[in-house]
Amino acid sequence: MELEFLGTNAGVPSLQRNVTSMALRMFEERRTFWLFDCGEATQHQILRSSLKLSKLEKIFVTHLHGDHIFGLPGLLSSRAYQGGTTKLTMYGPPGLKQFIDVSLTLSQSRIEYELEVVEHTGGTVFEDQEFTVESLLLDHRVDSYGYRITEKDKAGSLDLKRMSEYGLKPGPVYGKLKRGESIDLGDGRMLKPEDVLGSPKKGRVVTILGDTRPCDNVLTLARDADLLVHEATFMDDLKESAYNYHHCTSVQAAEAALRAGAKELILTHFSSRYKDMEHLQPLLEEARTVFPNTLLAEELVLFPVQRHT
């Protein structure tokens, strides 16, 4: 898993940064990527990346402010022209479906692939054999949600030496053991998966927040996360402005990461008053005084999701 930021600005785009969007790349895990928010010009940012809209599987929307959703109609319309034929599912707060329906209907856009819009008010919004996605309400001017993406634990690697000792060769039997099934060796013995499998691989947890003030649900979503993506609209000397606009400072984001026991923090959603990466360095420095393992989101740069044990 890798995160690729397609927009890191708050409110409006600037010459240096686009508005909010990020891709969770899962090409090794499921050969797709998921998108979190879709501000204006997100599809242009995707064209500048190695991402292909044909591989987009899901979109998770945190809230309905324009800097998080104005890129959706164009991206959805373009997807079919870029080879997107598979089903696309969107998740977000109530009102998302109306926004999509009205935008596509009035523009007479034709969507030739299956598009499903799932509105939610928190809880478990998606689960399959590989991942669970949970959501909770945050503290913002409109209903804004954070998402906790949990990769399920995977079976350990097969001990090939032990397999050889049992006279087993690569083939379907390997798959059965990896799936947790016992094997009849044909001599009255049963080979159990735990006899030849290493320790399970702990699944990773990624927490991606929408716009928010500090609140308890931030800590719940970020508890022991391998990676927390947290808004940091202002430096801490503008804490009062952050509160008034229902946002956070870089120090407040770092405090949340520390209290939640997160392993790594990436700051994003920066006010346009901070013009470029050089002007963002003070935000990073003050956050690191609280939580040293902090990074600044940078657009079109890949951030691997590390597996912490």
Coordinates of N, CA and C in Angstrom, one line a residue, residues 55 60 73 75 79 108 114 116 142 150-151 166 168 173 182 220 241 272-273:
K55 N -8.4 1.7 -13.1 CA -8.1 0.9 -11.9 C -8.7 1.5 -10.7
F60 N -14.1 7.4 -1.4 CA -14.6 7.8 -0.1 C -14.6 9.3 0.1
P73 N -17.8 15.2 -10.7 CA -18.5 15.1 -12.0 C -17.6 14.9 -13.2
L75 N -14.4 13.8 -13.2 CA -13.7 12.5 -13.1 C -14.6 11.4 -13.4
R79 N -13.9 8.8 -16.7 CA -13.5 7.5 -16.4 C -13.7 6.5 -17.5
Q108 N -26.0 16.1 -18.8 CA -26.2 15.0 -19.8 C -25.0 14.1 -20.0
E114 N -21.1 0.7 -14.2 CA -22.0 0.6 -13.0 C -21.4 1.6 -11.9
E116 N -22.3 3.0 -8.1 CA -23.1 2.9 -6.9 C -22.7 4.0 -5.9
V142 N -19.9 21.3 8.7 CA -20.9 20.4 8.1 C -20.5 19.0 8.6
T150 N -8.6 -0.9 7.6 CA -7.9 -1.9 8.3 C -7.6 -3.1 7.3
E151 N -6.4 -3.4 7.1 CA -6.0 -4.6 6.3 C -6.1 -5.8 7.2
Y166 N 8.1 -33.1 4.1 CA 6.8 -33.9 4.0 C 6.6 -34.5 2.6
L168 N 6.1 -32.7 -0.1 CA 5.1 -31.9 -0.9 C 5.8 -31.0 -1.9
V173 N -1.9 -27.9 -3.2 CA -1.8 -28.2 -1.8 C -1.2 -27.0 -1.1
S182 N -6.3 -28.2 6.4 CA -5.4 -29.3 6.7 C -5.3 -30.2 5.5
T220 N -10.3 7.7 18.3 CA -10.8 6.4 18.1 C -10.4 5.9 16.8
S241 N -7.9 31.0 15.1 CA -8.5 30.9 13.8 C -8.9 29.5 13.4
S272 N -3.7 28.3 2.1 CA -2.9 28.8 1.0 C -2.0 30.0 1.4
R273 N -2.1 30.4 2.7 CA -1.1 31.4 3.1 C 0.3 30.9 3.2

